[in-house]
Amino acid sequence: MLGVDGGGTSTIVLLAARTADGWKSLGRGEAGPSNRHAVGTSSALAALDEATTRAFAAAGRARQPVRAACLGLAGAGRPGDQEIVREWAARARLAETVDVIEDAALLLAAGTPNGSGVAIVAGTGSMAFARCPDGRTARSGGWGPLLGDEGSGYAIALAGLRAAARSADGRAPVTPLTDRLLTVLGLKRPQELVGVVYRGGDRASLAALAPVVLEAAESGDPVADAIVREAACELAAAAAAAARALDLGASFPIALAGGLLVSGPGYCERFLAALTDRGLSAAPVTLVREPAEGAVRLALDRISVPS
């Protein structure tokens, strides 16, 4: 079976086999982003194909159809998007049974006690996905970089770059964030940011600047602190909205994923504090470092005999 986690930065494919007590990983493949709304359909499908081939290669096996595959993909929460991926999977002879779901759903399978609760993704993009025990689901956020993705790496980085531009103009206070960004990018003047952002700054590479803003906030820069505080509040608002839609109550399990939350404990703490400010609590809180494992578990649910 195959478990796939595809996002705006990378695509991970796990090739796995069923065992007496669950499953074991045979091979792992990685390729570029597979959010088709971010990189286009052809590039997204090519990344899925490449990561799959690499998973089989890592396992030392020739590529062939498997019993079941679950693909959790950013930007695939709607039927039309899912159908495009299923058509590719059929052409690629990926598996006998193929499920295509939004990537956040993998987190609940990987990081909550019974597959219900709220999942929060904060990587290149962001969103909240909730599921209750009876199977109903709700989502909040995930509208992409133009309409939403508040609290994401891209949103935080862009806010930091805009703060540097306003500071350079004298429209906003001087901030140490400007020098931090220039140093990381190898630039000498704020005006050079134009070339980075408009002539080669794709969404993923710009989102990679978010840790610079987070570090500045932790160092006491009030401008960066305000950016990070607002971002954390936006994530908490998304979580609250998804939980409220399903009447999950004031306390529920939360699964967290994405580089900002998994690799940045400071941002995770700010998010949980913002959630508390809304009268909500997370119990338990799980950091999901490999969402593709959730995809494997969902694929495992679809088969009844060893693959």
Short mmCIF file of C-alpha atoms in Angstrom, two decimals:
data_model
loop_
_atom_site.label_atom_id
_atom_site.label_comp_id
_atom_site.label_asym_id
_atom_site.label_seq_id
_atom_site.Cartn_x
_atom_site.Cartn_y
_atom_site.Cartn_z
CA MET A 1 0.00 0.00 0.00
CA LEU A 2 0.99 3.63 -0.46
CA GLY A 3 0.56 6.61 1.83
CA VAL A 4 1.08 10.03 0.27
CA ASP A 5 1.45 13.44 1.86
CA GLY A 6 1.64 16.19 -0.74
CA GLY A 7 1.93 19.87 0.14
CA GLY A 8 3.14 23.21 -1.08
CA THR A 9 6.78 22.43 -0.33
CA SER A 10 7.30 18.71 -0.86
CA THR A 11 5.66 15.35 -1.54
CA ILE A 12 6.33 12.29 0.61
CA VAL A 13 5.34 8.77 -0.41
CA LEU A 14 5.59 5.79 1.93
CA LEU A 15 5.47 2.28 0.50
CA ALA A 16 4.28 -0.06 3.23
CA ALA A 17 3.18 -3.64 3.83
CA ARG A 18 0.58 -4.95 6.23
CA THR A 19 1.82 -6.96 9.22
CA ALA A 20 0.13 -8.98 11.94
CA ASP A 21 0.11 -5.98 14.29
CA GLY A 22 -0.30 -3.14 11.80
CA TRP A 23 2.12 -2.17 9.06
CA LYS A 24 5.78 -1.65 8.31
CA SER A 25 7.48 0.86 6.03
CA LEU A 26 9.32 -0.57 3.03
CA GLY A 27 10.51 2.59 1.33
CA ARG A 28 10.20 6.37 1.39
CA GLY A 29 10.27 8.68 -1.60
CA GLU A 30 10.38 12.46 -1.72
CA ALA A 31 9.89 14.98 -4.51
CA GLY A 32 8.79 18.58 -5.00
CA PRO A 33 5.42 20.19 -4.19
CA SER A 34 2.16 18.61 -5.36
CA ASN A 35 -0.38 21.32 -4.55
CA ARG A 36 -1.69 21.79 -8.06
CA HIS A 37 -3.13 25.20 -7.25
CA ALA A 38 0.34 26.40 -6.30
CA VAL A 39 2.54 24.76 -8.95
CA GLY A 40 0.11 23.72 -11.69
CA THR A 41 -1.41 20.37 -12.53
CA SER A 42 1.44 18.95 -14.61
CA SER A 43 4.12 19.79 -12.04
CA ALA A 44 2.00 18.45 -9.17
CA LEU A 45 1.31 15.14 -10.90
CA ALA A 46 4.96 14.84 -11.92
CA ALA A 47 5.97 15.23 -8.27
CA LEU A 48 3.53 12.50 -7.23
CA ASP A 49 4.92 10.20 -9.89
CA GLU A 50 8.54 10.93 -8.99
CA ALA A 51 8.06 10.43 -5.25
CA THR A 52 6.24 7.15 -5.89
CA THR A 53 9.05 5.86 -8.08
CA ARG A 54 11.59 6.84 -5.45
CA ALA A 55 9.66 5.01 -2.72
CA PHE A 56 9.78 1.78 -4.72
CA ALA A 57 13.46 2.35 -5.47
CA ALA A 58 14.21 2.86 -1.77
CA ALA A 59 12.46 -0.44 -1.07
CA GLY A 60 14.52 -2.17 -3.75
CA ARG A 61 11.38 -3.14 -5.65
CA ALA A 62 10.14 -2.63 -9.17
CA ARG A 63 7.24 -0.23 -9.34
CA GLN A 64 3.86 -1.93 -9.65
CA PRO A 65 0.24 -1.34 -8.61
CA VAL A 66 -0.46 -1.84 -4.90
CA ARG A 67 -3.65 -2.92 -3.17
CA ALA A 68 -4.60 0.52 -1.82
CA ALA A 69 -3.29 4.07 -1.85
CA CYS A 70 -4.35 7.10 0.12
CA LEU A 71 -3.23 10.49 -1.15
CA GLY A 72 -3.57 13.41 1.22
CA LEU A 73 -2.89 16.51 -0.84
CA ALA A 74 -2.94 20.20 -0.18
CA GLY A 75 -5.47 21.83 -2.48
CA ALA A 76 -7.43 18.59 -2.95
CA GLY A 77 -10.34 19.17 -0.63
CA ARG A 78 -12.87 19.60 -3.42
CA PRO A 79 -14.39 16.91 -5.69
CA GLY A 80 -13.07 18.38 -8.93
CA ASP A 81 -9.50 18.47 -7.63
CA GLN A 82 -9.77 14.92 -6.34
CA GLU A 83 -11.06 13.62 -9.66
CA ILE A 84 -8.04 15.02 -11.52
CA VAL A 85 -5.71 13.15 -9.20
CA ARG A 86 -7.75 9.94 -9.41
CA GLU A 87 -7.57 10.09 -13.21
CA TRP A 88 -3.79 10.39 -13.01
CA ALA A 89 -3.63 7.49 -10.54
CA ALA A 90 -5.62 5.32 -12.96
CA ARG A 91 -3.29 6.18 -15.84
CA ALA A 92 -0.24 5.55 -13.66
CA ARG A 93 -1.70 2.22 -12.44
CA LEU A 94 -1.00 3.35 -8.90
CA ALA A 95 -3.32 1.07 -6.95
CA GLU A 96 -6.43 -1.06 -7.09
CA THR A 97 -8.16 1.33 -4.69
CA VAL A 98 -7.31 5.03 -4.56
CA ASP A 99 -8.56 7.59 -2.05
CA VAL A 100 -7.78 11.28 -2.52
CA ILE A 101 -8.35 13.54 0.47
CA GLU A 102 -7.12 16.89 1.73
CA ASP A 103 -3.78 16.71 3.48
CA ALA A 104 -5.03 17.88 6.87
CA ALA A 105 -7.20 14.75 7.17
CA LEU A 106 -4.02 12.68 7.42
CA LEU A 107 -3.11 14.39 10.65
CA LEU A 108 -6.20 13.14 12.45
CA ALA A 109 -5.40 9.57 11.39
CA ALA A 110 -1.79 9.98 12.52
CA GLY A 111 -2.16 12.16 15.58
CA THR A 112 -5.47 11.75 17.42
CA PRO A 113 -6.70 8.86 19.59
CA ASN A 114 -9.66 7.85 17.40
CA GLY A 115 -9.28 9.90 14.24
CA SER A 116 -11.42 12.77 15.45
CA GLY A 117 -10.57 16.24 16.69
CA VAL A 118 -8.96 19.21 14.98
CA ALA A 119 -5.92 19.18 12.70
CA ILE A 120 -3.92 22.34 12.10
CA VAL A 121 -1.45 22.74 9.27
CA ALA A 122 0.98 25.66 9.28
CA GLY A 123 3.66 25.24 6.66
CA THR A 124 3.86 27.06 3.35
CA GLY A 125 0.07 27.36 3.59
CA SER A 126 -2.36 26.86 6.46
CA MET A 127 -5.75 25.44 7.32
CA ALA A 128 -7.81 23.74 10.01
CA PHE A 129 -9.65 20.47 9.47
CA ALA A 130 -12.00 18.90 12.01
CA ARG A 131 -13.72 15.53 12.27
CA CYS A 132 -16.18 14.29 14.87
CA PRO A 133 -16.67 10.64 15.91
CA ASP A 134 -19.73 10.21 13.66
CA GLY A 135 -17.63 11.05 10.60
CA ARG A 136 -18.83 14.59 9.88
CA THR A 137 -16.07 16.99 8.88
CA ALA A 138 -15.50 20.73 8.70
CA ARG A 139 -12.69 22.94 7.54
CA SER A 140 -11.60 26.52 7.98
CA GLY A 141 -8.91 28.37 6.07
CA GLY A 142 -6.98 26.81 3.23
CA TRP A 143 -8.10 29.47 0.79
CA GLY A 144 -4.64 29.88 -0.71
CA PRO A 145 -2.18 32.77 -0.58
CA LEU A 146 -4.44 35.38 -2.20
CA LEU A 147 -7.64 34.72 -0.26
CA GLY A 148 -6.29 33.35 2.97
CA ASP A 149 -3.57 31.07 4.40
CA GLU A 150 -3.39 33.30 7.45
CA GLY A 151 -0.90 32.07 10.02
CA SER A 152 1.13 30.22 7.38
CA GLY A 153 4.83 30.50 6.64
CA TYR A 154 4.09 32.44 3.49
CA ALA A 155 1.81 34.89 5.28
CA ILE A 156 4.32 35.47 8.08
CA ALA A 157 7.22 35.92 5.67
CA LEU A 158 5.25 38.29 3.46
CA ALA A 159 4.20 40.35 6.48
CA GLY A 160 7.86 40.56 7.51
CA LEU A 161 8.97 41.67 4.05
CA ARG A 162 6.22 44.28 3.93
CA ALA A 163 7.26 45.56 7.37
CA ALA A 164 10.83 45.94 6.10
CA ALA A 165 9.60 47.85 3.04
CA ARG A 166 7.47 50.21 5.13
CA SER A 167 10.33 50.76 7.54
CA ALA A 168 12.70 51.58 4.66
CA ASP A 169 10.22 54.24 3.47
CA GLY A 170 9.81 55.74 6.90
CA ARG A 171 6.15 54.72 6.96
CA ALA A 172 6.68 52.43 9.93
CA PRO A 173 9.13 52.12 12.83
CA VAL A 174 12.68 50.92 12.26
CA THR A 175 12.87 47.18 12.91
CA PRO A 176 15.83 44.81 13.35
CA LEU A 177 13.83 42.45 11.17
CA THR A 178 15.04 44.38 8.12
CA ASP A 179 18.71 43.57 8.72
CA ARG A 180 17.88 39.96 9.55
CA LEU A 181 16.07 39.51 6.25
CA LEU A 182 18.79 41.24 4.25
CA THR A 183 21.48 39.07 5.86
CA VAL A 184 19.66 35.81 5.14
CA LEU A 185 19.05 36.84 1.53
CA GLY A 186 22.58 38.16 0.99
CA LEU A 187 21.37 41.69 0.20
CA LYS A 188 22.76 45.07 1.20
CA ARG A 189 19.78 47.43 0.84
CA PRO A 190 16.03 47.01 1.43
CA GLN A 191 15.37 48.14 -2.14
CA GLU A 192 17.00 44.92 -3.36
CA LEU A 193 14.09 42.97 -1.89
CA VAL A 194 12.09 43.88 -4.99
CA GLY A 195 14.28 41.66 -7.15
CA VAL A 196 14.00 38.72 -4.75
CA VAL A 197 10.22 38.92 -4.36
CA TYR A 198 9.18 39.72 -7.91
CA ARG A 199 11.88 38.03 -9.98
CA GLY A 200 12.36 34.59 -8.56
CA GLY A 201 10.64 34.48 -5.19
CA ASP A 202 8.25 31.53 -5.54
CA ARG A 203 5.82 30.88 -2.71
CA ALA A 204 7.80 28.10 -1.06
CA SER A 205 11.09 30.00 -1.09
CA LEU A 206 9.45 33.09 0.38
CA ALA A 207 7.73 30.98 3.04
CA ALA A 208 11.18 29.72 4.04
CA LEU A 209 11.83 33.21 5.43
CA ALA A 210 9.18 32.78 8.13
CA PRO A 211 11.68 31.43 10.70
CA VAL A 212 13.58 34.72 10.38
CA VAL A 213 10.46 36.56 11.53
CA LEU A 214 9.86 34.07 14.33
CA GLU A 215 13.43 34.42 15.56
CA ALA A 216 13.15 38.21 15.51
CA ALA A 217 9.96 37.99 17.55
CA GLU A 218 11.63 35.72 20.11
CA SER A 219 14.49 38.23 20.33
CA GLY A 220 12.10 40.98 21.35
CA ASP A 221 11.54 42.88 18.10
CA PRO A 222 8.09 44.44 18.64
CA VAL A 223 7.33 44.60 14.91
CA ALA A 224 8.07 40.91 14.39
CA ASP A 225 6.28 40.06 17.63
CA ALA A 226 3.10 41.74 16.41
CA ILE A 227 3.27 39.79 13.14
CA VAL A 228 3.69 36.45 14.89
CA ARG A 229 1.04 37.21 17.49
CA GLU A 230 -1.52 38.03 14.79
CA ALA A 231 -0.59 34.90 12.84
CA ALA A 232 -1.05 32.68 15.90
CA CYS A 233 -4.42 34.30 16.59
CA GLU A 234 -5.51 33.60 13.02
CA LEU A 235 -4.61 29.92 13.38
CA ALA A 236 -6.54 29.77 16.64
CA ALA A 237 -9.53 31.41 14.94
CA ALA A 238 -9.44 28.75 12.21
CA ALA A 239 -9.27 25.95 14.77
CA ALA A 240 -12.14 27.46 16.75
CA ALA A 241 -14.30 27.84 13.64
CA ALA A 242 -13.77 24.23 12.54
CA ALA A 243 -14.48 22.91 16.06
CA ARG A 244 -17.55 25.10 16.43
CA ALA A 245 -18.99 23.84 13.15
CA LEU A 246 -19.06 20.31 14.59
CA ASP A 247 -19.95 21.22 18.18
CA LEU A 248 -16.78 19.64 19.50
CA GLY A 249 -17.05 21.56 22.76
CA ALA A 250 -14.40 23.48 24.66
CA SER A 251 -11.78 20.71 24.72
CA PHE A 252 -10.73 18.40 21.92
CA PRO A 253 -7.66 16.56 20.56
CA ILE A 254 -5.42 18.59 18.26
CA ALA A 255 -2.91 17.29 15.73
CA LEU A 256 -0.35 19.81 14.51
CA ALA A 257 1.78 19.65 11.39
CA GLY A 258 3.84 21.88 9.16
CA GLY A 259 7.33 23.22 9.70
CA LEU A 260 6.25 26.27 11.67
CA LEU A 261 4.50 24.21 14.36
CA VAL A 262 6.63 21.07 14.41
CA SER A 263 10.04 22.76 14.17
CA GLY A 264 9.20 25.97 16.00
CA PRO A 265 8.11 25.38 19.61
CA GLY A 266 7.69 29.11 20.18
CA TYR A 267 5.06 29.42 17.48
CA CYS A 268 3.28 26.29 18.70
CA GLU A 269 3.11 27.75 22.20
CA ARG A 270 1.72 31.03 20.86
CA PHE A 271 -0.98 29.16 18.95
CA LEU A 272 -2.02 27.15 22.01
CA ALA A 273 -2.07 30.32 24.12
CA ALA A 274 -4.28 32.03 21.54
CA LEU A 275 -6.59 29.03 21.65
CA THR A 276 -6.78 29.32 25.43
CA ASP A 277 -7.65 33.00 25.08
CA ARG A 278 -10.73 31.84 23.17
CA GLY A 279 -11.80 29.61 26.05
CA LEU A 280 -10.69 26.43 24.29
CA SER A 281 -8.19 23.77 25.26
CA ALA A 282 -6.38 21.04 23.39
CA ALA A 283 -6.13 17.59 24.98
CA PRO A 284 -4.07 15.84 23.85
CA VAL A 285 -1.76 17.85 21.58
CA THR A 286 0.25 15.78 19.10
CA LEU A 287 2.99 16.97 16.75
CA VAL A 288 2.77 14.97 13.54
CA ARG A 289 6.21 14.86 11.95
CA GLU A 290 5.34 12.40 9.17
CA PRO A 291 1.74 12.92 8.01
CA ALA A 292 2.22 10.25 5.34
CA GLU A 293 1.97 7.69 8.15
CA GLY A 294 -1.64 8.77 8.57
CA ALA A 295 -2.17 8.10 4.87
CA VAL A 296 -0.75 4.59 5.29
CA ARG A 297 -3.15 3.92 8.15
CA LEU A 298 -6.08 5.07 6.04
CA ALA A 299 -4.93 2.90 3.15
CA LEU A 300 -4.63 -0.01 5.58
CA ASP A 301 -8.29 0.46 6.48
CA ARG A 302 -9.19 -0.24 2.86
CA ILE A 303 -7.62 -3.69 2.66
CA SER A 304 -8.53 -6.83 4.50
CA VAL A 305 -5.68 -9.15 3.56
CA PRO A 306 -1.89 -8.62 3.57
CA SER A 307 -0.60 -6.80 0.52
#
